[in-house]
Amino acid sequence: MEIYRFDQGVCRTVHKYDSNFLMTKLLVTEGITHIGCMYIEPGEVVGYHQATVDQLFIVVHGEGVVRTTEEDRTVIQKGQAAFWKQEEWHETKATTSMVVIVTEAENMKPEHFLQLVSES
C-alpha cells in the first residue's frame, strides 16, 4: 500500500486561459478505467478483499483507517489517496463520514503525479 497527497499544499497554480486555480493531476491510464464515488459513515467498513485491478482510493472528505494486514493500519484523511496494486488485500474503516473517489484500472502509476507520504 502507498499513501499519496493531493491537498492544496502540493498543487500547482494554473493561469492558462486567464484562469487562477490550484490543481493536482492524479493519474493517466491506458485502457478501461472505472471511477466511482463512495459514501462511508463512521464505523462502516469496506471489507477485507483483494483488488481485482490497481485501485486508487481518493479521500475528498473525512477520515478513516486503511490496512493491508492486521498489523499494517494507517490513518487516511481528506487530501490523501491510498493505492493498492492488483491482487493486494485491503480494508477501509471510516472513523468520520467519508466521501471517497475510487479509480480502478490496469497499470496505474500514481507516482507520476502524486507525492508519496508513506509506503508499506
PDB file of C-alpha atoms in Angstrom:
ATOM      1  CA  MET A   1       0.000   0.000   0.000  1.00  0.00           C
ATOM      2  CA  GLU A   2       1.174   3.523  -0.790  1.00  0.00           C
ATOM      3  CA  ILE A   3      -0.329   6.775   0.584  1.00  0.00           C
ATOM      4  CA  TYR A   4      -0.159   9.899  -1.584  1.00  0.00           C
ATOM      5  CA  ARG A   5      -1.016  13.590  -1.085  1.00  0.00           C
ATOM      6  CA  PHE A   6      -3.262  15.641  -3.361  1.00  0.00           C
ATOM      7  CA  ASP A   7      -4.142  18.514  -0.982  1.00  0.00           C
ATOM      8  CA  GLN A   8      -3.605  22.201  -1.815  1.00  0.00           C
ATOM      9  CA  GLY A   9      -0.044  22.110  -0.484  1.00  0.00           C
ATOM     10  CA  VAL A  10       1.133  20.017  -3.430  1.00  0.00           C
ATOM     11  CA  CYS A  11      -0.950  21.673  -6.159  1.00  0.00           C
ATOM     12  CA  ARG A  12       0.312  23.953  -8.869  1.00  0.00           C
ATOM     13  CA  THR A  13      -1.346  27.210  -9.858  1.00  0.00           C
ATOM     14  CA  VAL A  14      -2.959  27.236 -13.304  1.00  0.00           C
ATOM     15  CA  HIS A  15      -3.169  30.560 -15.151  1.00  0.00           C
ATOM     16  CA  LYS A  16      -3.760  29.273 -18.695  1.00  0.00           C
ATOM     17  CA  TYR A  17      -6.835  30.783 -20.410  1.00  0.00           C
ATOM     18  CA  ASP A  18      -6.928  33.632 -17.845  1.00  0.00           C
ATOM     19  CA  SER A  19      -7.559  31.043 -15.113  1.00  0.00           C
ATOM     20  CA  ASN A  20      -6.495  31.218 -11.490  1.00  0.00           C
ATOM     21  CA  PHE A  21      -6.893  27.947  -9.565  1.00  0.00           C
ATOM     22  CA  LEU A  22      -4.900  25.154  -7.948  1.00  0.00           C
ATOM     23  CA  MET A  23      -4.727  21.672  -9.467  1.00  0.00           C
ATOM     24  CA  THR A  24      -3.034  18.325  -8.872  1.00  0.00           C
ATOM     25  CA  LYS A  25      -3.081  15.757 -11.634  1.00  0.00           C
ATOM     26  CA  LEU A  26      -3.997  12.366 -10.208  1.00  0.00           C
ATOM     27  CA  LEU A  27      -3.098   9.821 -12.866  1.00  0.00           C
ATOM     28  CA  VAL A  28      -3.116   8.819 -16.501  1.00  0.00           C
ATOM     29  CA  THR A  29      -4.344   5.397 -17.590  1.00  0.00           C
ATOM     30  CA  GLU A  30      -4.443   3.308 -20.722  1.00  0.00           C
ATOM     31  CA  GLY A  31      -7.435   1.099 -21.391  1.00  0.00           C
ATOM     32  CA  ILE A  32     -10.670   0.780 -19.416  1.00  0.00           C
ATOM     33  CA  THR A  33     -10.945   2.824 -16.220  1.00  0.00           C
ATOM     34  CA  HIS A  34     -13.734   2.667 -13.630  1.00  0.00           C
ATOM     35  CA  ILE A  35     -14.368   5.689 -11.397  1.00  0.00           C
ATOM     36  CA  GLY A  36     -16.882   5.679  -8.538  1.00  0.00           C
ATOM     37  CA  CYS A  37     -17.861   7.747  -5.504  1.00  0.00           C
ATOM     38  CA  MET A  38     -18.263   6.093  -2.093  1.00  0.00           C
ATOM     39  CA  TYR A  39     -20.029   7.458   0.999  1.00  0.00           C
ATOM     40  CA  ILE A  40     -18.860   5.653   4.138  1.00  0.00           C
ATOM     41  CA  GLU A  41     -20.357   6.553   7.531  1.00  0.00           C
ATOM     42  CA  PRO A  42     -18.444   6.361  10.855  1.00  0.00           C
ATOM     43  CA  GLY A  43     -17.848   2.734  11.819  1.00  0.00           C
ATOM     44  CA  GLU A  44     -18.796   1.392   8.392  1.00  0.00           C
ATOM     45  CA  VAL A  45     -16.313  -0.889   6.667  1.00  0.00           C
ATOM     46  CA  VAL A  46     -15.289  -1.683   3.113  1.00  0.00           C
ATOM     47  CA  GLY A  47     -14.498  -5.311   3.888  1.00  0.00           C
ATOM     48  CA  TYR A  48     -11.178  -7.069   3.568  1.00  0.00           C
ATOM     49  CA  HIS A  49     -10.787  -8.127  -0.071  1.00  0.00           C
ATOM     50  CA  GLN A  50      -8.322  -8.450  -2.900  1.00  0.00           C
ATOM     51  CA  ALA A  51      -8.055  -5.686  -5.518  1.00  0.00           C
ATOM     52  CA  THR A  52      -9.099  -7.082  -8.904  1.00  0.00           C
ATOM     53  CA  VAL A  53      -7.037  -4.355 -10.662  1.00  0.00           C
ATOM     54  CA  ASP A  54      -4.936  -1.412  -9.434  1.00  0.00           C
ATOM     55  CA  GLN A  55      -7.071   0.848  -7.222  1.00  0.00           C
ATOM     56  CA  LEU A  56      -6.620   4.498  -6.176  1.00  0.00           C
ATOM     57  CA  PHE A  57      -8.800   5.392  -3.147  1.00  0.00           C
ATOM     58  CA  ILE A  58      -9.001   9.237  -3.094  1.00  0.00           C
ATOM     59  CA  VAL A  59     -10.358  10.733   0.163  1.00  0.00           C
ATOM     60  CA  VAL A  60     -12.128  14.048  -0.531  1.00  0.00           C
ATOM     61  CA  HIS A  61     -13.877  14.315   2.867  1.00  0.00           C
ATOM     62  CA  GLY A  62     -13.399  12.707   6.264  1.00  0.00           C
ATOM     63  CA  GLU A  63     -11.004  10.254   7.848  1.00  0.00           C
ATOM     64  CA  GLY A  64     -10.581   6.528   8.267  1.00  0.00           C
ATOM     65  CA  VAL A  65      -8.128   3.690   8.680  1.00  0.00           C
ATOM     66  CA  VAL A  66      -6.829   1.558   5.810  1.00  0.00           C
ATOM     67  CA  ARG A  67      -4.946  -1.701   6.122  1.00  0.00           C
ATOM     68  CA  THR A  68      -3.345  -4.440   4.110  1.00  0.00           C
ATOM     69  CA  THR A  69      -2.725  -6.804   7.079  1.00  0.00           C
ATOM     70  CA  GLU A  70      -3.808  -6.904  10.738  1.00  0.00           C
ATOM     71  CA  GLU A  71      -0.559  -5.207  11.741  1.00  0.00           C
ATOM     72  CA  ASP A  72      -0.488  -2.646   8.902  1.00  0.00           C
ATOM     73  CA  ARG A  73      -3.079   0.011   9.797  1.00  0.00           C
ATOM     74  CA  THR A  74      -2.711   3.567   8.504  1.00  0.00           C
ATOM     75  CA  VAL A  75      -4.869   6.640   9.164  1.00  0.00           C
ATOM     76  CA  ILE A  76      -6.021   8.251   5.928  1.00  0.00           C
ATOM     77  CA  GLN A  77      -7.730  11.629   5.641  1.00  0.00           C
ATOM     78  CA  LYS A  78      -9.011  14.286   3.264  1.00  0.00           C
ATOM     79  CA  GLY A  79      -6.290  15.185   0.782  1.00  0.00           C
ATOM     80  CA  GLN A  80      -4.714  11.719   0.759  1.00  0.00           C
ATOM     81  CA  ALA A  81      -5.097   8.709  -1.508  1.00  0.00           C
ATOM     82  CA  ALA A  82      -4.342   5.030  -0.864  1.00  0.00           C
ATOM     83  CA  PHE A  83      -3.049   2.987  -3.774  1.00  0.00           C
ATOM     84  CA  TRP A  84      -3.457  -0.767  -3.836  1.00  0.00           C
ATOM     85  CA  LYS A  85      -1.916  -2.883  -6.569  1.00  0.00           C
ATOM     86  CA  GLN A  86      -3.794  -5.654  -8.332  1.00  0.00           C
ATOM     87  CA  GLU A  87      -4.318  -8.671  -6.031  1.00  0.00           C
ATOM     88  CA  GLU A  88      -3.296  -6.713  -2.887  1.00  0.00           C
ATOM     89  CA  TRP A  89      -5.541  -7.443   0.115  1.00  0.00           C
ATOM     90  CA  HIS A  90      -7.011  -4.354   1.812  1.00  0.00           C
ATOM     91  CA  GLU A  91      -9.779  -2.942   4.015  1.00  0.00           C
ATOM     92  CA  THR A  92     -11.084   0.511   4.983  1.00  0.00           C
ATOM     93  CA  LYS A  93     -12.962   1.587   8.116  1.00  0.00           C
ATOM     94  CA  ALA A  94     -14.397   5.107   8.467  1.00  0.00           C
ATOM     95  CA  THR A  95     -13.756   7.000  11.715  1.00  0.00           C
ATOM     96  CA  THR A  96     -15.766  10.003  10.455  1.00  0.00           C
ATOM     97  CA  SER A  97     -18.115  10.336   7.495  1.00  0.00           C
ATOM     98  CA  MET A  98     -16.016   9.818   4.390  1.00  0.00           C
ATOM     99  CA  VAL A  99     -16.501  10.704   0.739  1.00  0.00           C
ATOM    100  CA  VAL A 100     -14.104   8.816  -1.492  1.00  0.00           C
ATOM    101  CA  ILE A 101     -13.488   8.724  -5.242  1.00  0.00           C
ATOM    102  CA  VAL A 102     -12.323   5.251  -6.274  1.00  0.00           C
ATOM    103  CA  THR A 103     -10.487   4.748  -9.555  1.00  0.00           C
ATOM    104  CA  GLU A 104      -9.799   1.241 -10.823  1.00  0.00           C
ATOM    105  CA  ALA A 105      -7.664   0.480 -13.885  1.00  0.00           C
ATOM    106  CA  GLU A 106      -4.808  -1.706 -15.026  1.00  0.00           C
ATOM    107  CA  ASN A 107      -1.224  -0.464 -14.736  1.00  0.00           C
ATOM    108  CA  MET A 108      -1.886   2.796 -12.868  1.00  0.00           C
ATOM    109  CA  LYS A 109       1.158   4.897 -11.981  1.00  0.00           C
ATOM    110  CA  PRO A 110       0.052   7.483  -9.359  1.00  0.00           C
ATOM    111  CA  GLU A 111       3.695   8.212  -8.541  1.00  0.00           C
ATOM    112  CA  HIS A 112       3.914  10.115 -11.852  1.00  0.00           C
ATOM    113  CA  PHE A 113       1.762  12.934 -10.398  1.00  0.00           C
ATOM    114  CA  LEU A 114       1.229  12.435  -6.674  1.00  0.00           C
ATOM    115  CA  GLN A 115       3.582  12.989  -3.738  1.00  0.00           C
ATOM    116  CA  LEU A 116       4.259   9.804  -1.740  1.00  0.00           C
ATOM    117  CA  VAL A 117       3.534  10.079   2.000  1.00  0.00           C
ATOM    118  CA  SER A 118       4.180   6.502   3.143  1.00  0.00           C
ATOM    119  CA  GLU A 119       4.604   3.003   1.825  1.00  0.00           C
ATOM    120  CA  SER A 120       4.117  -0.415   3.395  1.00  0.00           C
TER     121      SER A 120
END
